[in-house]
PDB file of C-alpha atoms in Angstrom:
ATOM      1  CA  ALA U1074    -142.198 -73.462 -43.827  1.00 55.00           C
ATOM      2  CA  ALA U1075    -145.955 -73.566 -43.144  1.00 57.00           C
ATOM      3  CA  VAL U1076    -146.325 -76.719 -45.247  1.00 60.00           C
ATOM      4  CA  CYS U1077    -143.628 -78.375 -43.131  1.00 57.00           C
ATOM      5  CA  ILE U1078    -145.335 -77.266 -39.912  1.00 62.00           C
ATOM      6  CA  GLY U1079    -148.728 -78.415 -41.158  1.00 55.00           C
ATOM      7  CA  SER U1080    -147.520 -81.804 -42.305  1.00 60.00           C
ATOM      8  CA  ASN U1081    -145.984 -82.487 -38.875  1.00 58.00           C
ATOM      9  CA  LEU U1082    -148.972 -81.541 -36.738  1.00 65.00           C
ATOM     10  CA  HIS U1083    -150.159 -85.149 -36.627  1.00 61.00           C
ATOM     11  CA  PHE U1084    -147.255 -85.932 -34.264  1.00 62.00           C
ATOM     12  CA  LEU U1085    -148.897 -83.710 -31.628  1.00 70.00           C
ATOM     13  CA  LYS U1086    -152.124 -85.676 -31.096  1.00 71.00           C
ATOM     14  CA  GLN U1087    -152.236 -84.938 -27.345  1.00 79.00           C
ATOM     15  CA  LEU U1088    -151.938 -81.182 -27.881  1.00 82.00           C
ATOM     16  CA  GLN U1089    -154.683 -79.160 -26.161  1.00 92.00           C
ATOM     17  CA  THR U1090    -153.560 -75.598 -26.971  1.00 93.00           C
ATOM     18  CA  ILE U1091    -152.036 -74.215 -30.136  1.00 89.00           C
ATOM     19  CA  HIS U1092    -151.161 -70.626 -31.060  1.00 92.00           C
ATOM     20  CA  MET U1093    -149.803 -69.991 -34.553  1.00 89.00           C
ATOM     21  CA  TYR U1094    -149.032 -66.533 -35.913  1.00 93.00           C
ATOM     22  CA  PHE U1095    -148.211 -66.099 -39.577  1.00 91.00           C
ATOM     23  CA  GLY U1096    -149.016 -62.390 -39.862  1.00 87.00           C
ATOM     24  CA  ALA U1097    -147.249 -60.225 -42.434  1.00 81.00           C
ATOM     25  CA  THR U1098    -145.526 -63.187 -44.063  1.00 87.00           C
ATOM     26  CA  LYS U1099    -145.724 -64.339 -47.652  1.00 88.00           C
ATOM     27  CA  MET U1100    -147.789 -67.345 -46.638  1.00 90.00           C
ATOM     28  CA  GLY U1101    -150.323 -68.371 -49.242  1.00 92.00           C
ATOM     29  CA  ASP U1102    -152.995 -70.986 -49.596  1.00 94.00           C
ATOM     30  CA  THR U1103    -150.608 -73.941 -49.873  1.00 91.00           C
ATOM     31  CA  GLY U1104    -149.269 -73.443 -46.337  1.00 87.00           C
ATOM     32  CA  ALA U1105    -152.594 -72.514 -44.768  1.00 90.00           C
ATOM     33  CA  VAL U1106    -154.375 -75.464 -46.382  1.00 90.00           C
ATOM     34  CA  ALA U1107    -151.654 -77.837 -45.102  1.00 86.00           C
ATOM     35  CA  ILE U1108    -152.215 -76.476 -41.613  1.00 85.00           C
ATOM     36  CA  GLY U1109    -156.004 -76.706 -41.953  1.00 85.00           C
ATOM     37  CA  ASN U1110    -155.951 -80.238 -43.308  1.00 83.00           C
ATOM     38  CA  ASN U1111    -153.618 -81.466 -40.582  1.00 80.00           C
ATOM     39  CA  LEU U1112    -155.249 -79.619 -37.698  1.00 82.00           C
ATOM     40  CA  GLN U1113    -158.143 -82.045 -37.863  1.00 80.00           C
ATOM     41  CA  LYS U1114    -155.856 -84.735 -36.462  1.00 80.00           C
ATOM     42  CA  LEU U1115    -155.561 -82.787 -33.180  1.00 82.00           C
ATOM     43  CA  GLU U1116    -158.899 -83.895 -31.750  1.00 81.00           C
ATOM     44  CA  LYS U1117    -158.004 -82.923 -28.166  1.00 88.00           C
ATOM     45  CA  LEU U1118    -157.572 -79.219 -28.882  1.00 89.00           C
ATOM     46  CA  ARG U1119    -159.318 -76.928 -26.386  1.00 95.00           C
ATOM     47  CA  LYS U1120    -157.777 -73.559 -27.288  1.00 96.00           C
ATOM     48  CA  THR U1121    -156.725 -72.504 -30.751  1.00 93.00           C
ATOM     49  CA  THR U1122    -155.329 -69.284 -32.176  1.00 95.00           C
ATOM     50  CA  LEU U1123    -154.476 -69.002 -35.859  1.00 94.00           C
ATOM     51  CA  HIS U1124    -153.480 -65.609 -37.222  1.00 95.00           C
ATOM     52  CA  PHE U1125    -153.012 -65.091 -40.944  1.00 95.00           C
ATOM     53  CA  HIS U1126    -153.289 -61.283 -40.823  1.00 95.00           C
ATOM     54  CA  GLY U1127    -151.694 -59.656 -43.852  1.00 95.00           C
ATOM     55  CA  THR U1128    -150.891 -62.901 -45.660  1.00 95.00           C
ATOM     56  CA  ASN U1129    -151.977 -64.106 -49.106  1.00 95.00           C
ATOM     57  CA  VAL U1130    -154.534 -66.645 -47.905  1.00 96.00           C
ATOM     58  CA  SER U1131    -157.948 -66.771 -49.566  1.00 97.00           C
ATOM     59  CA  ASP U1132    -161.291 -68.560 -49.302  1.00 97.00           C
ATOM     60  CA  TYR U1133    -159.510 -71.765 -50.283  1.00 96.00           C
ATOM     61  CA  SER U1134    -157.563 -71.673 -47.008  1.00 95.00           C
ATOM     62  CA  ALA U1135    -160.561 -70.649 -44.911  1.00 96.00           C
ATOM     63  CA  VAL U1136    -162.611 -73.538 -46.318  1.00 95.00           C
ATOM     64  CA  ALA U1137    -159.866 -76.054 -45.419  1.00 92.00           C
ATOM     65  CA  ILE U1138    -159.661 -74.633 -41.900  1.00 94.00           C
ATOM     66  CA  GLY U1139    -163.451 -74.527 -41.575  1.00 95.00           C
ATOM     67  CA  ASN U1140    -163.699 -78.170 -42.605  1.00 92.00           C
ATOM     68  CA  SER U1141    -161.152 -79.181 -39.970  1.00 91.00           C
ATOM     69  CA  LEU U1142    -162.914 -77.289 -37.158  1.00 92.00           C
ATOM     70  CA  GLN U1143    -165.901 -79.607 -36.989  1.00 89.00           C
ATOM     71  CA  ASN U1144    -163.628 -82.361 -35.626  1.00 86.00           C
ATOM     72  CA  PHE U1145    -162.786 -80.441 -32.444  1.00 89.00           C
ATOM     73  CA  GLU U1146    -165.464 -81.715 -30.063  1.00 90.00           C
ATOM     74  CA  LYS U1147    -163.504 -80.425 -27.034  1.00 93.00           C
ATOM     75  CA  LEU U1148    -162.737 -76.958 -28.431  1.00 95.00           C
ATOM     76  CA  GLN U1149    -163.597 -74.209 -25.935  1.00 97.00           C
ATOM     77  CA  ASN U1150    -161.823 -71.130 -27.266  1.00 98.00           C
ATOM     78  CA  ILE U1151    -160.939 -70.136 -30.815  1.00 97.00           C
ATOM     79  CA  ARG U1152    -159.369 -67.053 -32.311  1.00 97.00           C
ATOM     80  CA  LEU U1153    -158.993 -66.843 -36.072  1.00 97.00           C
ATOM     81  CA  GLY U1154    -157.385 -63.794 -37.647  1.00 97.00           C
ATOM     82  CA  PHE U1155    -157.917 -63.286 -41.360  1.00 97.00           C
ATOM     83  CA  GLY U1156    -157.624 -59.470 -41.390  1.00 96.00           C
ATOM     84  CA  GLU U1157    -156.129 -57.977 -44.552  1.00 96.00           C
ATOM     85  CA  THR U1158    -156.273 -61.253 -46.481  1.00 97.00           C
ATOM     86  CA  LYS U1159    -158.159 -62.354 -49.590  1.00 97.00           C
ATOM     87  CA  VAL U1160    -160.817 -64.221 -47.603  1.00 98.00           C
ATOM     88  CA  GLY U1161    -164.401 -63.454 -48.624  1.00 98.00           C
ATOM     89  CA  ASP U1162    -167.908 -64.585 -47.786  1.00 98.00           C
ATOM     90  CA  ALA U1163    -167.350 -68.198 -48.914  1.00 98.00           C
ATOM     91  CA  GLY U1164    -164.476 -68.570 -46.460  1.00 97.00           C
ATOM     92  CA  ALA U1165    -166.477 -66.981 -43.637  1.00 98.00           C
ATOM     93  CA  VAL U1166    -169.395 -69.346 -44.316  1.00 98.00           C
ATOM     94  CA  ALA U1167    -167.056 -72.357 -44.116  1.00 97.00           C
ATOM     95  CA  ILE U1168    -165.640 -71.140 -40.789  1.00 98.00           C
ATOM     96  CA  GLY U1169    -169.162 -70.669 -39.411  1.00 98.00           C
ATOM     97  CA  ASN U1170    -170.267 -74.099 -40.588  1.00 97.00           C
ATOM     98  CA  GLY U1171    -167.204 -75.678 -39.009  1.00 96.00           C
ATOM     99  CA  LEU U1172    -167.921 -74.067 -35.634  1.00 97.00           C
ATOM    100  CA  GLN U1173    -171.705 -74.139 -35.403  1.00 96.00           C
ATOM    101  CA  ASP U1174    -172.170 -77.606 -33.915  1.00 95.00           C
ATOM    102  CA  LEU U1175    -169.304 -77.566 -31.401  1.00 95.00           C
ATOM    103  CA  LYS U1176    -170.945 -77.906 -28.000  1.00 94.00           C
ATOM    104  CA  GLU U1177    -167.974 -77.034 -25.750  1.00 96.00           C
ATOM    105  CA  LEU U1178    -167.275 -73.610 -27.269  1.00 96.00           C
ATOM    106  CA  GLN U1179    -167.221 -70.700 -24.827  1.00 97.00           C
ATOM    107  CA  GLU U1180    -165.407 -68.011 -26.815  1.00 98.00           C
ATOM    108  CA  ILE U1181    -165.217 -67.319 -30.553  1.00 98.00           C
ATOM    109  CA  ASP U1182    -163.170 -64.443 -31.944  1.00 98.00           C
ATOM    110  CA  LEU U1183    -163.158 -64.062 -35.727  1.00 98.00           C
ATOM    111  CA  ASP U1184    -161.270 -61.213 -37.408  1.00 98.00           C
ATOM    112  CA  PHE U1185    -162.253 -60.492 -40.999  1.00 98.00           C
ATOM    113  CA  GLU U1186    -161.305 -56.784 -40.977  1.00 97.00           C
ATOM    114  CA  SER U1187    -160.158 -55.389 -44.321  1.00 97.00           C
ATOM    115  CA  THR U1188    -161.240 -58.486 -46.229  1.00 97.00           C
ATOM    116  CA  ALA U1189    -163.958 -59.144 -48.806  1.00 97.00           C
ATOM    117  CA  VAL U1190    -166.271 -60.539 -46.092  1.00 98.00           C
ATOM    118  CA  THR U1191    -169.402 -58.397 -46.201  1.00 98.00           C
ATOM    119  CA  THR U1192    -171.042 -56.791 -43.194  1.00 97.00           C
ATOM    120  CA  GLU U1193    -174.110 -58.938 -43.908  1.00 98.00           C
ATOM    121  CA  GLN U1194    -172.025 -62.107 -43.704  1.00 98.00           C
ATOM    122  CA  LYS U1195    -170.368 -60.987 -40.470  1.00 98.00           C
ATOM    123  CA  ASN U1196    -173.801 -60.342 -38.948  1.00 98.00           C
ATOM    124  CA  SER U1197    -175.020 -63.714 -40.204  1.00 97.00           C
ATOM    125  CA  LEU U1198    -172.033 -65.414 -38.552  1.00 97.00           C
ATOM    126  CA  LYS U1199    -172.809 -63.720 -35.232  1.00 97.00           C
ATOM    127  CA  LYS U1200    -176.380 -65.038 -35.378  1.00 97.00           C
ATOM    128  CA  GLN U1201    -175.310 -68.500 -36.515  1.00 97.00           C
ATOM    129  CA  LEU U1202    -172.758 -68.909 -33.725  1.00 97.00           C
ATOM    130  CA  HIS U1203    -174.662 -67.213 -30.894  1.00 95.00           C
ATOM    131  CA  LYS U1204    -175.640 -69.640 -28.128  1.00 94.00           C
ATOM    132  CA  PRO U1205    -176.217 -69.176 -24.404  1.00 95.00           C
ATOM    133  CA  GLY U1206    -172.869 -69.044 -22.590  1.00 94.00           C
ATOM    134  CA  VAL U1207    -170.837 -68.407 -25.736  1.00 96.00           C
ATOM    135  CA  HIS U1208    -169.087 -65.072 -26.299  1.00 97.00           C
ATOM    136  CA  VAL U1209    -168.952 -64.354 -30.028  1.00 97.00           C
ATOM    137  CA  ASP U1210    -166.940 -61.527 -31.575  1.00 97.00           C
ATOM    138  CA  VAL U1211    -166.959 -61.202 -35.373  1.00 97.00           C
ATOM    139  CA  ARG U1212    -165.404 -58.165 -36.974  1.00 96.00           C
TER     140      ARG U1212
END
C-alpha cells in the first residue's frame, strides 16, 4: 500500500501540508523509500508529518527521506517519527543533512526513541539544526 501511495504523490504537486501515519504496520523499507523518493516532487510543502513508529524501516528509508527533504525550500514545520524502528545514526545524519539548509523552517520535531540512534548523534542533530527562530526537538 505504501508503495502505491508513494508512487502517486507526484499527482499532488500543489500540496502544502501532508500528514502520513504508518505506525504499528508491517511497512518496511520498500514502502518508506517509495514515499521518500516521491516526496521530493512536492516542492510546495510547508508542513509535513511522517510517522513510521513501530514499523520495519531502517537507515535505508531514513536516507531516502533525508535526501528528499533538501528540496523543500518552503518547508516550515516537520515532524518525523522513527521511534521503535531500525533507524540508526546513519539515518539520523541523513535527516539532519536534508534539513540543515532549509531557510524557512520554524519547527523541527524528530523522534528517534527506542532506536539505534545514539544520544551523541541526537545531541549533534540538535546543534546542527539549531538556528535563531527555529524550535528543535530531537529525542
